[in-house]
mmCIF file of C-alpha atoms and ligand atoms in Angstrom:
data_model
loop_
_atom_site.group_PDB
_atom_site.id
_atom_site.type_symbol
_atom_site.label_atom_id
_atom_site.label_comp_id
_atom_site.label_asym_id
_atom_site.label_seq_id
_atom_site.Cartn_x
_atom_site.Cartn_y
_atom_site.Cartn_z
ATOM 1 C CA MET A 26 53.821 125.741 18.844
ATOM 2 C CA ILE A 27 55.965 128.292 16.768
ATOM 3 C CA ARG A 28 55.980 128.234 12.958
ATOM 4 C CA VAL A 29 58.277 130.609 11.607
ATOM 5 C CA ARG A 30 58.092 131.326 7.527
ATOM 6 C CA GLY A 31 59.890 132.630 5.280
ATOM 7 C CA VAL A 32 61.670 135.237 7.834
ATOM 8 C CA SER A 33 63.625 138.218 6.185
ATOM 9 C CA LYS A 34 64.309 141.904 8.307
ATOM 10 C CA ARG A 35 66.248 144.162 6.766
ATOM 11 C CA PHE A 36 67.512 147.359 9.051
ATOM 12 C CA ASP A 37 67.821 151.113 7.258
ATOM 13 C CA GLY A 38 69.906 153.400 8.581
ATOM 14 C CA ARG A 39 72.223 155.688 8.164
ATOM 15 C CA ARG A 40 75.063 153.081 7.231
ATOM 16 C CA GLY A 41 72.886 151.828 4.288
ATOM 17 C CA SER A 42 70.556 148.900 4.624
ATOM 18 C CA VAL A 43 71.578 145.697 6.072
ATOM 19 C CA GLU A 44 69.611 142.405 6.253
ATOM 20 C CA ALA A 45 70.040 141.387 9.531
ATOM 21 C CA LEU A 46 68.514 138.130 8.970
ATOM 22 C CA HIS A 47 66.650 136.300 5.149
ATOM 23 C CA GLY A 48 64.545 133.866 4.523
ATOM 24 C CA ILE A 49 64.446 132.038 7.691
ATOM 25 C CA GLU A 50 62.240 128.986 8.630
ATOM 26 C CA LEU A 51 62.167 126.932 11.416
ATOM 27 C CA ASP A 52 58.926 124.584 13.002
ATOM 28 C CA VAL A 53 59.539 124.615 16.805
ATOM 29 C CA GLY A 54 57.151 121.721 18.315
ATOM 30 C CA ASP A 55 54.887 121.785 21.444
ATOM 31 C CA GLY A 56 56.960 121.813 24.524
ATOM 32 C CA GLU A 57 60.616 121.401 22.766
ATOM 33 C CA PHE A 58 63.693 123.213 23.140
ATOM 34 C CA LEU A 59 65.073 124.931 20.430
ATOM 35 C CA ALA A 60 68.162 125.770 20.799
ATOM 36 C CA VAL A 61 69.255 129.339 17.678
ATOM 37 C CA LEU A 62 73.673 129.060 18.170
ATOM 38 C CA GLY A 63 75.217 131.875 16.300
ATOM 39 C CA ARG A 64 77.753 133.739 15.770
ATOM 40 C CA SER A 65 78.083 137.382 16.346
ATOM 41 C CA GLY A 66 76.079 139.402 14.879
ATOM 42 C CA CYS A 67 74.497 137.177 12.585
ATOM 43 C CA GLY A 68 71.010 137.809 13.431
ATOM 44 C CA LYS A 69 70.471 136.072 16.958
ATOM 45 C CA SER A 70 68.425 138.340 18.730
ATOM 46 C CA THR A 71 67.062 140.209 15.962
ATOM 47 C CA LEU A 72 65.551 137.169 15.449
ATOM 48 C CA LEU A 73 64.400 136.871 18.805
ATOM 49 C CA ARG A 74 62.728 140.449 18.577
ATOM 50 C CA VAL A 75 60.383 138.803 16.261
ATOM 51 C CA LEU A 76 59.606 135.869 17.778
ATOM 52 C CA ALA A 77 58.795 138.024 20.168
ATOM 53 C CA GLY A 78 56.358 140.751 18.423
ATOM 54 C CA LEU A 79 58.402 143.581 19.029
ATOM 55 C CA LEU A 80 60.037 143.687 16.020
ATOM 56 C CA PRO A 81 58.341 143.236 12.388
ATOM 57 C CA PRO A 82 59.458 141.117 10.091
ATOM 58 C CA SER A 83 60.234 143.167 6.902
ATOM 59 C CA SER A 84 59.109 139.752 4.697
ATOM 60 C CA GLY A 85 57.507 136.759 5.673
ATOM 61 C CA GLU A 86 54.960 135.368 8.530
ATOM 62 C CA VAL A 87 55.850 133.817 12.776
ATOM 63 C CA ARG A 88 53.014 132.113 13.649
ATOM 64 C CA ILE A 89 52.425 130.900 17.710
ATOM 65 C CA ALA A 90 49.700 128.360 18.493
ATOM 66 C CA GLY A 91 48.462 129.150 14.641
ATOM 67 C CA GLU A 92 47.847 132.837 15.029
ATOM 68 C CA PRO A 93 50.522 135.343 13.806
ATOM 69 C CA VAL A 94 51.852 136.568 15.522
ATOM 70 C CA ARG A 95 52.134 140.950 15.510
ATOM 71 C CA GLU A 96 52.976 142.315 18.886
ATOM 72 C CA PRO A 97 54.235 140.565 22.428
ATOM 73 C CA ARG A 98 51.825 138.035 23.908
ATOM 74 C CA ARG A 99 50.733 137.244 27.484
ATOM 75 C CA ASP A 100 51.864 134.034 26.967
ATOM 76 C CA VAL A 101 55.240 134.239 25.495
ATOM 77 C CA ALA A 102 57.287 135.399 28.120
ATOM 78 C CA ILE A 103 60.827 136.974 27.267
ATOM 79 C CA LEU A 104 63.991 136.697 29.107
ATOM 80 C CA PHE A 105 67.441 138.989 28.058
ATOM 81 C CA GLN A 106 71.239 138.602 28.998
ATOM 82 C CA ARG A 107 70.283 141.509 31.148
ATOM 83 C CA PRO A 108 67.933 140.952 34.271
ATOM 84 C CA ALA A 109 66.447 144.089 33.860
ATOM 85 C CA LEU A 110 64.363 144.015 38.034
ATOM 86 C CA LEU A 111 63.492 147.323 39.607
ATOM 87 C CA PRO A 112 65.517 148.342 41.810
ATOM 88 C CA TRP A 113 63.131 149.474 44.900
ATOM 89 C CA ARG A 114 61.030 145.680 44.539
ATOM 90 C CA SER A 115 62.043 142.984 46.730
ATOM 91 C CA ALA A 116 62.657 139.432 44.517
ATOM 92 C CA LEU A 117 59.503 138.344 45.566
ATOM 93 C CA ASP A 118 57.489 141.952 44.801
ATOM 94 C CA ASN A 119 59.618 141.498 41.746
ATOM 95 C CA VAL A 120 58.610 137.930 40.593
ATOM 96 C CA LEU A 121 55.114 139.523 41.165
ATOM 97 C CA LEU A 122 55.338 142.204 39.095
ATOM 98 C CA PRO A 123 54.265 140.499 35.890
ATOM 99 C CA ILE A 124 50.893 139.969 38.275
ATOM 100 C CA VAL A 125 50.640 143.525 39.505
ATOM 101 C CA VAL A 126 50.751 144.576 35.596
ATOM 102 C CA HIS A 127 47.327 142.924 34.902
ATOM 103 C CA GLY A 128 45.773 143.074 38.188
ATOM 104 C CA ARG A 129 46.418 142.597 42.113
ATOM 105 C CA PRO A 130 48.464 139.717 43.601
ATOM 106 C CA ARG A 131 46.472 137.029 45.424
ATOM 107 C CA PRO A 132 47.636 135.225 48.760
ATOM 108 C CA GLU A 133 47.760 131.686 45.105
ATOM 109 C CA HIS A 134 50.328 133.999 43.330
ATOM 110 C CA ARG A 135 52.345 135.314 46.167
ATOM 111 C CA ALA A 136 52.490 131.278 47.179
ATOM 112 C CA ALA A 137 53.091 130.747 43.631
ATOM 113 C CA ALA A 138 55.793 133.511 43.114
ATOM 114 C CA ARG A 139 58.045 131.506 46.194
ATOM 115 C CA GLU A 140 57.608 128.068 45.415
ATOM 116 C CA LEU A 141 59.227 129.394 42.118
ATOM 117 C CA LEU A 142 62.149 131.070 44.169
ATOM 118 C CA ARG A 143 62.284 128.279 46.035
ATOM 119 C CA GLU A 144 62.494 126.032 42.248
ATOM 120 C CA VAL A 145 65.701 127.566 41.355
ATOM 121 C CA GLY A 146 67.039 128.062 44.479
ATOM 122 C CA LEU A 147 66.248 130.951 46.117
ATOM 123 C CA ASP A 148 65.438 130.407 49.788
ATOM 124 C CA ALA A 149 63.174 132.847 51.677
ATOM 125 C CA PRO A 150 65.188 135.306 53.484
ATOM 126 C CA PHE A 151 66.274 136.234 50.281
ATOM 127 C CA HIS A 152 62.897 137.205 49.201
ATOM 128 C CA THR A 153 63.245 139.977 50.379
ATOM 129 C CA CYS A 154 66.314 141.471 49.578
ATOM 130 C CA LEU A 155 66.391 144.143 47.269
ATOM 131 C CA PRO A 156 68.516 143.226 43.700
ATOM 132 C CA HIS A 157 71.614 144.793 44.417
ATOM 133 C CA GLU A 158 71.864 142.677 47.456
ATOM 134 C CA LEU A 159 71.613 140.033 45.774
ATOM 135 C CA SER A 160 74.511 138.929 42.809
ATOM 136 C CA GLY A 161 74.614 138.796 39.339
ATOM 137 C CA GLY A 162 73.457 135.364 39.352
ATOM 138 C CA MET A 163 71.243 135.063 41.490
ATOM 139 C CA GLN A 164 69.450 138.160 40.156
ATOM 140 C CA GLN A 165 68.971 136.961 37.156
ATOM 141 C CA ARG A 166 66.973 133.398 38.615
ATOM 142 C CA VAL A 167 64.623 136.244 39.601
ATOM 143 C CA ALA A 168 64.271 137.448 36.421
ATOM 144 C CA LEU A 169 63.860 133.453 35.546
ATOM 145 C CA CYS A 170 61.129 133.020 38.178
ATOM 146 C CA ARG A 171 59.682 137.014 36.440
ATOM 147 C CA SER A 172 59.335 135.159 33.367
ATOM 148 C CA LEU A 173 57.446 132.113 34.419
ATOM 149 C CA ILE A 174 55.222 133.376 37.271
ATOM 150 C CA GLN A 175 52.363 133.432 34.552
ATOM 151 C CA ARG A 176 52.842 129.865 33.159
ATOM 152 C CA PRO A 177 54.203 130.655 29.829
ATOM 153 C CA ARG A 178 53.323 129.015 26.923
ATOM 154 C CA VAL A 179 56.069 129.998 25.628
ATOM 155 C CA MET A 180 59.937 131.179 26.765
ATOM 156 C CA LEU A 181 62.596 133.007 24.661
ATOM 157 C CA MET A 182 65.243 133.953 25.556
ATOM 158 C CA ASP A 183 69.006 136.074 24.283
ATOM 159 C CA GLU A 184 71.150 135.009 26.009
ATOM 160 C CA PRO A 185 70.669 134.986 29.392
ATOM 161 C CA PHE A 186 73.507 133.707 31.304
ATOM 162 C CA SER A 187 76.037 135.370 29.031
ATOM 163 C CA ALA A 188 76.741 138.183 31.424
ATOM 164 C CA LEU A 189 77.966 135.174 34.275
ATOM 165 C CA ASP A 190 80.591 133.943 34.968
ATOM 166 C CA ALA A 191 81.362 129.827 34.340
ATOM 167 C CA LEU A 192 80.381 128.318 36.773
ATOM 168 C CA THR A 193 77.463 130.393 37.771
ATOM 169 C CA ARG A 194 76.284 130.267 33.995
ATOM 170 C CA GLU A 195 76.417 126.374 34.325
ATOM 171 C CA GLU A 196 75.322 126.487 37.761
ATOM 172 C CA LEU A 197 72.060 128.117 35.462
ATOM 173 C CA CYS A 198 71.412 125.938 33.102
ATOM 174 C CA GLU A 199 71.125 122.875 35.297
ATOM 175 C CA VAL A 200 68.411 124.855 36.619
ATOM 176 C CA LEU A 201 66.598 125.757 33.561
ATOM 177 C CA GLN A 202 67.440 122.745 32.260
ATOM 178 C CA ARG A 203 64.898 121.502 35.518
ATOM 179 C CA VAL A 204 62.447 124.401 35.168
ATOM 180 C CA HIS A 205 61.958 123.494 31.162
ATOM 181 C CA MET A 206 61.096 119.466 32.133
ATOM 182 C CA GLU A 207 59.184 120.105 35.428
ATOM 183 C CA HIS A 208 57.291 123.627 33.733
ATOM 184 C CA GLY A 209 56.822 121.695 29.484
ATOM 185 C CA ALA A 210 57.046 125.626 27.674
ATOM 186 C CA THR A 211 58.243 125.565 24.966
ATOM 187 C CA VAL A 212 61.907 127.161 24.805
ATOM 188 C CA VAL A 213 64.539 128.876 21.965
ATOM 189 C CA LEU A 214 66.847 129.577 23.613
ATOM 190 C CA VAL A 215 69.118 132.197 21.520
ATOM 191 C CA THR A 216 73.149 131.481 22.281
ATOM 192 C CA HIS A 217 76.719 131.870 20.761
ATOM 193 C CA SER A 218 77.648 129.228 23.753
ATOM 194 C CA ILE A 219 77.690 125.158 22.025
ATOM 195 C CA GLU A 220 78.146 123.982 25.683
ATOM 196 C CA GLU A 221 75.025 125.736 26.586
ATOM 197 C CA ALA A 222 73.266 124.371 23.221
ATOM 198 C CA VAL A 223 74.100 120.518 23.930
ATOM 199 C CA LEU A 224 73.250 120.910 27.591
ATOM 200 C CA LEU A 225 69.707 122.019 26.762
ATOM 201 C CA ALA A 226 68.195 121.486 23.662
ATOM 202 C CA ASP A 227 66.050 118.878 21.720
ATOM 203 C CA ARG A 228 67.443 120.521 18.348
ATOM 204 C CA VAL A 229 70.233 123.802 17.788
ATOM 205 C CA ALA A 230 69.146 125.851 14.086
ATOM 206 C CA VAL A 231 72.748 127.046 13.763
ATOM 207 C CA LEU A 232 72.656 130.443 12.720
ATOM 208 C CA SER A 233 75.411 131.892 9.109
ATOM 209 C CA SER A 234 76.185 135.179 8.933
ATOM 210 C CA ARG A 235 75.302 137.938 7.116
ATOM 211 C CA PRO A 236 72.601 137.772 6.463
ATOM 212 C CA GLY A 237 71.519 135.249 9.025
ATOM 213 C CA ARG A 238 69.922 131.196 7.591
ATOM 214 C CA VAL A 239 69.331 128.387 9.146
ATOM 215 C CA ARG A 240 72.374 126.311 7.839
ATOM 216 C CA THR A 241 71.541 123.371 9.748
ATOM 217 C CA VAL A 242 69.786 121.847 12.279
ATOM 218 C CA LEU A 243 70.910 119.180 14.461
ATOM 219 C CA GLY A 244 69.174 117.518 16.898
ATOM 220 C CA ILE A 245 70.632 116.072 20.049
ATOM 221 C CA PRO A 246 69.892 112.378 20.970
ATOM 222 C CA VAL A 247 70.463 112.522 24.495
ATOM 223 C CA PRO A 248 68.310 111.491 27.022
ATOM 224 C CA ARG A 249 67.790 114.582 29.581
ATOM 225 C CA PRO A 250 68.413 115.423 32.617
ATOM 226 C CA ARG A 251 71.963 115.734 30.873
ATOM 227 C CA SER A 252 75.188 116.739 32.508
ATOM 228 C CA LEU A 253 78.263 118.694 31.671
ATOM 229 C CA GLY A 254 80.173 116.717 34.533
ATOM 230 C CA LEU A 255 80.471 112.791 34.406
ATOM 231 C CA ASP A 256 77.231 112.075 32.097
ATOM 232 C CA THR A 257 76.646 108.570 30.678
ATOM 233 C CA HIS A 258 76.010 109.981 27.597
ATOM 234 C CA VAL A 259 79.125 111.797 27.717
ATOM 235 C CA ALA A 260 80.599 110.210 23.764
ATOM 236 C CA GLU A 261 77.297 111.409 21.624
ATOM 237 C CA LEU A 262 77.988 114.616 23.892
ATOM 238 C CA ALA A 263 80.919 115.500 22.334
ATOM 239 C CA ARG A 264 80.064 114.187 19.068
ATOM 240 C CA SER A 265 76.896 116.892 18.987
ATOM 241 C CA ARG A 266 79.197 119.496 20.134
ATOM 242 C CA ALA A 267 82.053 118.767 17.536
ATOM 243 C CA GLU A 268 79.954 118.726 14.793
ATOM 244 C CA LEU A 269 77.923 122.360 15.624
ATOM 245 C CA HIS A 270 81.860 123.749 16.390
ATOM 246 C CA GLU A 271 82.364 122.567 12.399
ATOM 247 C CA LEU A 272 79.220 123.718 11.660
ATOM 248 C CA LEU A 273 79.864 126.973 12.623
ATOM 249 C CA LEU A 274 84.139 127.194 11.932
ATOM 250 C CA ALA A 275 83.689 126.261 8.943
ATOM 251 C CA ASP A 276 81.109 129.438 8.350
ATOM 252 C CA LYS A 277 83.949 131.870 9.069
ATOM 253 C CA LYS A 278 85.533 130.225 6.415
ATOM 254 C CA THR A 279 82.711 130.812 3.654
ATOM 255 C CA GLU A 280 83.127 134.783 5.186
ATOM 256 C CA VAL A 281 86.653 135.395 4.880
HETATM 257 N N1 ATP B 308 67.980 148.153 15.321
HETATM 258 C C1 ATP B 308 68.855 148.483 14.409
HETATM 259 N N2 ATP B 308 68.906 149.035 13.737
HETATM 260 C C2 ATP B 308 69.333 148.207 11.973
HETATM 261 N N3 ATP B 308 70.886 147.521 12.312
HETATM 262 C C3 ATP B 308 69.812 146.687 13.629
HETATM 263 C C4 ATP B 308 70.177 147.008 14.318
HETATM 264 N N4 ATP B 308 69.234 145.479 15.184
HETATM 265 C C5 ATP B 308 70.683 144.793 14.737
HETATM 266 N N5 ATP B 308 71.102 144.894 13.634
HETATM 267 C C6 ATP B 308 72.141 144.579 12.508
HETATM 268 O O1 ATP B 308 71.357 143.419 12.400
HETATM 269 C C7 ATP B 308 72.651 142.435 12.108
HETATM 270 C C8 ATP B 308 72.245 141.668 13.248
HETATM 271 O O2 ATP B 308 72.286 142.210 15.192
HETATM 272 P P1 ATP B 308 72.105 140.927 15.501
HETATM 273 O O3 ATP B 308 71.629 142.314 16.993
HETATM 274 O O4 ATP B 308 70.553 140.195 16.064
HETATM 275 O O5 ATP B 308 73.330 139.431 16.083
HETATM 276 P P2 ATP B 308 73.874 138.994 17.188
HETATM 277 O O6 ATP B 308 72.965 137.250 16.448
HETATM 278 O O7 ATP B 308 71.886 138.512 18.034
HETATM 279 O O8 ATP B 308 74.388 139.346 17.104
HETATM 280 P P3 ATP B 308 75.145 138.938 19.462
HETATM 281 O O9 ATP B 308 75.494 137.680 18.895
HETATM 282 O O10 ATP B 308 76.696 139.781 19.124
HETATM 283 O O11 ATP B 308 74.198 139.406 19.643
HETATM 284 C C9 ATP B 308 73.832 143.216 13.417
HETATM 285 O O12 ATP B 308 74.592 143.246 11.912
HETATM 286 C C10 ATP B 308 73.727 144.871 13.139
HETATM 287 O O13 ATP B 308 74.249 145.627 13.062
HETATM 288 MG MG1 MG B 309 72.423 139.448 20.393
#
């Protein structure tokens, strides 16, 4: 579904030139969940923006469903760290925003939006709330529904839960896992959390720092649904976690 070939990105700024990504090669299969894991500043967000068509690469090419990416696509949803909801629109109307941009929401769109909100754990009384009446975790649930309303083929997420407390984060990881199992979109999740990567991903691409390169791609051979609590696959999950930890630590050693 996603094919990245030789992608490099260099930023030329006032402080000189920074090479954020170098020679990135990645393939993400249809319906696959890929986590991109790396230390702060290694180029994760840059890679995601290139995949989204928000930033042109300096060299190399990204293809989605066989077509070169040159601008944002309608079948690709993006979820950022902040929910970025419109403060004057209710939760339900925020979910419907992508539909409004392209026309008028019909009753079936409203029904689909309500269903999505229920799926992520927001019941009817919350649908008419304005964003400021919702907690941070609830707002991010609304943002997740907004990215799902157009039934995207691909979902690109940049640390979507990192502004939340640990428990809410865990809860939302479980929601995301369920959503992925039900909707089957191809997902690329950028994170610096080993826990999140191990819980959610089929494979984890570990980026090295400055410039970001794909150091390793590690498969997580654990069936879904997975859980951070008691899981029958607790040993496999722990092994993957330890392996990723080693890879990230090794990266630090080479940096010093
Ligand atoms: N618009 C820009 N102009 C100049 N340099 C940039 C720009 N965007 C990113 N960079 C640089 O590119 C490098 C990678 O940044 P990026 O935001 O992709 O890292 P990251 O892995 O997402 O970090 P974090 O985990 O902290 O979010 C950094 O050195 C950063 O300073
Ligand atoms: Mg980032």
